[in-house]
Coordinates of C-alpha atoms in Angstrom, one line a residue:
M36 CA 113.4 111.3 118.7
P37 CA 111.1 108.3 119.4
V38 CA 107.9 109.0 121.2
N39 CA 107.2 107.3 124.5
L40 CA 104.0 105.4 123.7
S41 CA 103.0 105.3 127.3
E42 CA 102.5 109.1 127.3
L43 CA 100.0 108.9 124.4
P44 CA 96.3 108.0 124.5
V45 CA 95.4 105.1 122.3
T46 CA 94.6 106.2 118.8
T47 CA 91.1 105.7 117.5
H48 CA 92.3 105.2 113.9
G49 CA 92.7 101.7 112.6
R50 CA 93.9 102.3 109.0
V51 CA 95.2 105.6 107.6
M52 CA 96.9 107.0 104.5
L53 CA 100.1 109.1 105.0
K54 CA 100.7 111.4 102.0
I55 CA 104.1 113.1 101.9
S56 CA 105.8 115.1 99.1
G57 CA 108.9 113.9 97.4
E58 CA 110.5 117.2 98.6
A59 CA 110.1 115.9 102.2
L60 CA 112.8 113.3 101.5
M61 CA 115.5 115.7 100.3
G62 CA 116.2 117.4 103.6
D63 CA 118.2 120.6 103.0
Q64 CA 119.8 119.3 99.9
G65 CA 117.5 120.9 97.4
Y66 CA 117.4 117.8 95.2
G67 CA 117.3 114.0 95.5
L68 CA 117.2 111.8 98.6
H69 CA 118.7 112.7 102.0
P70 CA 119.2 109.3 103.8
P71 CA 119.0 110.7 107.4
T72 CA 115.7 112.5 106.5
V73 CA 114.3 109.3 105.0
A74 CA 115.3 107.4 108.1
R75 CA 113.7 110.0 110.4
I76 CA 110.4 109.8 108.6
A77 CA 110.6 106.0 108.7
Q78 CA 111.0 106.2 112.5
E79 CA 107.8 108.4 112.6
V80 CA 106.0 105.7 110.6
K81 CA 107.3 103.0 112.9
T82 CA 106.1 104.8 116.0
V83 CA 102.6 104.8 114.6
H84 CA 102.9 101.3 113.3
D85 CA 103.8 100.2 116.9
L86 CA 100.4 101.5 118.0
G87 CA 98.8 98.9 115.9
V88 CA 97.6 101.3 113.1
E89 CA 97.5 99.9 109.6
I90 CA 99.5 102.3 107.3
C91 CA 99.3 103.2 103.6
M92 CA 101.7 105.6 102.1
V93 CA 101.9 107.7 98.9
I94 CA 105.1 109.7 98.3
G95 CA 105.4 112.3 95.6
G96 CA 108.4 112.5 93.2
G97 CA 109.1 116.2 93.1
N98 CA 112.6 115.8 94.6
I99 CA 113.6 113.9 91.5
F100 CA 111.3 114.9 88.7
R101 CA 108.0 116.8 88.4
G102 CA 106.0 116.1 85.3
L103 CA 104.3 119.5 85.2
Q104 CA 107.6 121.3 85.3
G105 CA 109.0 119.1 82.6
S106 CA 105.9 119.8 80.5
A107 CA 106.4 123.6 81.0
Q108 CA 109.9 123.3 79.7
G109 CA 108.7 121.9 76.4
M110 CA 108.5 118.1 77.1
E111 CA 105.4 116.3 76.0
R112 CA 103.1 116.2 79.0
T113 CA 102.4 112.4 79.0
T114 CA 106.0 111.5 78.8
A115 CA 106.9 114.0 81.6
D116 CA 104.2 112.6 83.8
Y117 CA 105.4 109.0 83.3
M118 CA 108.9 110.2 84.3
G119 CA 107.4 111.7 87.4
M120 CA 105.7 108.3 88.2
L121 CA 109.0 106.5 88.0
A122 CA 110.4 109.1 90.4
T123 CA 107.8 108.1 92.9
V124 CA 108.8 104.4 92.6
M125 CA 112.4 105.4 93.5
N126 CA 111.2 107.3 96.6
A127 CA 109.0 104.4 97.6
L128 CA 111.9 101.9 97.4
A129 CA 114.0 104.2 99.5
M130 CA 111.3 104.4 102.2
Q131 CA 110.8 100.6 102.0
A132 CA 114.5 100.1 102.7
A133 CA 114.4 102.5 105.6
L134 CA 111.3 100.9 107.1
E135 CA 112.7 97.4 106.7
A136 CA 115.9 98.5 108.5
L137 CA 113.6 99.1 111.4
K138 CA 112.1 95.6 111.1
I139 CA 108.8 96.8 109.6
H140 CA 107.5 94.6 106.8
T141 CA 106.8 96.8 103.8
R142 CA 105.4 96.3 100.3
V143 CA 105.9 98.7 97.4
I144 CA 102.9 98.5 95.1
S145 CA 103.1 100.1 91.7
A146 CA 100.2 101.2 89.5
I147 CA 102.6 100.5 86.5
P148 CA 103.7 96.8 86.4
M149 CA 107.4 96.3 87.0
D150 CA 107.5 92.9 88.6
Q151 CA 111.3 92.7 89.2
V152 CA 111.1 95.8 91.3
C153 CA 107.8 95.8 93.2
E154 CA 104.3 94.3 93.2
P155 CA 101.6 95.4 90.7
Y156 CA 98.5 97.0 92.3
I157 CA 95.8 94.4 93.1
R158 CA 93.3 95.8 95.6
R159 CA 92.4 92.7 97.4
R160 CA 96.1 91.7 97.8
A161 CA 97.0 95.1 99.1
V162 CA 94.1 94.9 101.7
R163 CA 95.5 91.6 102.8
H164 CA 99.0 93.1 103.3
L165 CA 97.4 95.7 105.5
E166 CA 95.6 93.1 107.5
K167 CA 98.9 91.4 108.1
K168 CA 100.2 94.7 109.5
R169 CA 102.5 95.4 106.5
V170 CA 103.1 99.0 105.5
C171 CA 101.9 99.5 101.9
I172 CA 103.6 102.2 99.8
F173 CA 101.6 102.9 96.7
A174 CA 103.9 104.1 93.9
A175 CA 103.5 105.4 90.3
G176 CA 100.5 107.5 91.1
T177 CA 97.3 106.2 89.5
G178 CA 99.3 104.9 86.5
N179 CA 97.8 107.6 84.3
P180 CA 99.2 111.0 83.2
Y181 CA 97.4 114.2 84.2
F182 CA 96.8 112.9 87.7
T183 CA 98.8 114.0 90.7
T184 CA 100.0 111.9 93.7
D185 CA 97.4 113.8 95.8
T186 CA 94.7 112.3 93.7
A187 CA 96.5 108.9 93.8
A188 CA 96.6 109.1 97.6
T189 CA 92.9 109.9 97.8
L190 CA 92.0 107.2 95.4
R191 CA 94.0 104.5 97.2
A192 CA 92.8 105.7 100.6
N193 CA 89.2 105.2 99.4
E194 CA 90.0 101.8 97.9
M195 CA 91.7 100.6 101.1
A196 CA 88.9 102.0 103.3
C197 CA 91.2 104.3 105.2
E198 CA 89.6 106.4 107.9
A199 CA 91.6 109.5 107.0
I200 CA 94.4 111.0 104.9
F201 CA 97.2 112.5 106.9
K202 CA 99.1 114.9 104.8
G203 CA 102.6 115.7 106.2
T204 CA 103.9 119.1 105.2
K205 CA 106.4 121.7 106.3
V206 CA 103.8 123.8 108.1
D207 CA 101.4 122.8 110.9
G208 CA 98.1 123.1 109.1
V209 CA 96.2 125.0 106.4
Y210 CA 96.7 128.8 106.3
D211 CA 94.8 131.5 104.5
K212 CA 98.1 132.5 102.9
D213 CA 101.7 131.4 103.0
P214 CA 102.9 131.6 106.6
N215 CA 106.5 131.7 105.5
K216 CA 105.9 134.9 103.6
F217 CA 103.2 136.6 105.7
A218 CA 103.4 137.1 109.4
D219 CA 99.7 137.7 109.7
A220 CA 98.8 134.4 108.1
K221 CA 95.8 132.7 109.9
R222 CA 95.7 129.0 110.5
Y223 CA 92.4 127.1 110.2
D224 CA 91.6 124.5 112.9
T225 CA 89.0 123.1 110.6
V226 CA 87.9 123.9 107.0
T227 CA 85.4 122.4 104.7
Y228 CA 86.2 120.8 101.3
D229 CA 84.2 123.5 99.6
E230 CA 86.1 126.3 101.3
V231 CA 89.4 124.7 100.2
L232 CA 88.2 124.7 96.6
Q233 CA 86.6 128.2 96.7
K234 CA 89.5 129.9 98.5
H235 CA 92.2 128.0 96.6
L236 CA 93.9 127.1 99.8
G237 CA 96.3 124.6 98.1
V238 CA 95.8 121.7 100.5
M239 CA 95.6 119.2 97.6
D240 CA 94.6 119.6 93.9
A241 CA 91.0 120.1 93.1
S242 CA 90.5 116.5 91.9
A243 CA 91.8 115.1 95.2
I244 CA 89.6 117.4 97.3
A245 CA 86.5 116.6 95.2
L246 CA 87.2 112.8 95.5
A247 CA 87.6 113.1 99.3
R248 CA 84.5 115.2 99.6
D249 CA 82.4 112.8 97.6
N250 CA 83.4 110.0 99.8
N251 CA 83.4 111.9 103.1
L252 CA 87.1 111.2 103.7
P253 CA 88.7 113.6 106.2
I254 CA 92.1 115.1 105.4
I255 CA 94.4 116.0 108.3
V256 CA 97.2 118.5 107.5
F257 CA 100.1 118.6 109.9
S258 CA 103.8 119.3 110.1
L259 CA 106.1 116.3 109.3
D260 CA 109.1 118.3 110.6
E261 CA 107.8 118.1 114.2
P262 CA 109.4 115.1 116.0
G263 CA 106.7 112.7 117.0
G264 CA 104.2 114.7 115.1
F265 CA 102.5 111.9 113.2
C266 CA 102.0 109.8 116.3
G267 CA 100.9 112.8 118.3
I268 CA 98.3 113.9 115.8
L269 CA 96.9 110.3 115.6
A270 CA 96.5 110.4 119.3
G271 CA 94.7 113.7 119.3
R272 CA 97.6 115.9 120.3
G273 CA 99.5 118.7 118.5
T274 CA 98.6 121.3 116.0
Y275 CA 96.8 120.5 112.7
T276 CA 94.0 121.4 110.4
K277 CA 91.1 119.0 109.6
V278 CA 89.5 119.3 106.2
H279 CA 86.0 117.7 106.3
G280 CA 82.4 118.1 105.0

């Protein structure tokens, strides 16, 4: 349900990175894309875009193909990772279609050149898109195997001078253990980068956390399943965990 913007304080964020998993797009299907779920997430992005926030996005590909799992089943790791990168392009195009149906100008920008499908990654051009209030969806990871979309999101967030990474998940923050399995799981309001690494809290992979720490880029973990959650968190409302120095 769309959020009434008049009920929210003005956000202090000018440019942010939204990182979501590919699994977030599959709804209850267990595989692939669920168009109503894609449309719902696009509406969340639109609500924030309407606040004047410049938005970058990175979407994983796990709903279609995950390179690490392919590798574990005997596929050569580099080939499996490239297949995973192509899956992220498919998800990015689906999100672009959903956003443009809401009249939000959107660009899919791929780390692997495929000019007939989307733009190649050129940093200065991407910055200009953001300045023109276009949503930029960065696809194909970093363009290199052995790196996750978490690392790609952190890399692009730094390159685009984003003020924070907002990681939308199925839970409302970072817990000391899986809240879906343990009733006594404790949620952190704030946690440091080093604590995430030392306690293996699973916010993002170690490379992404280290890159965020080295550039003092905060990570906000929140529930993407909560209607209006993205907009509310940006405005300082709701439940979330902040990862910082």
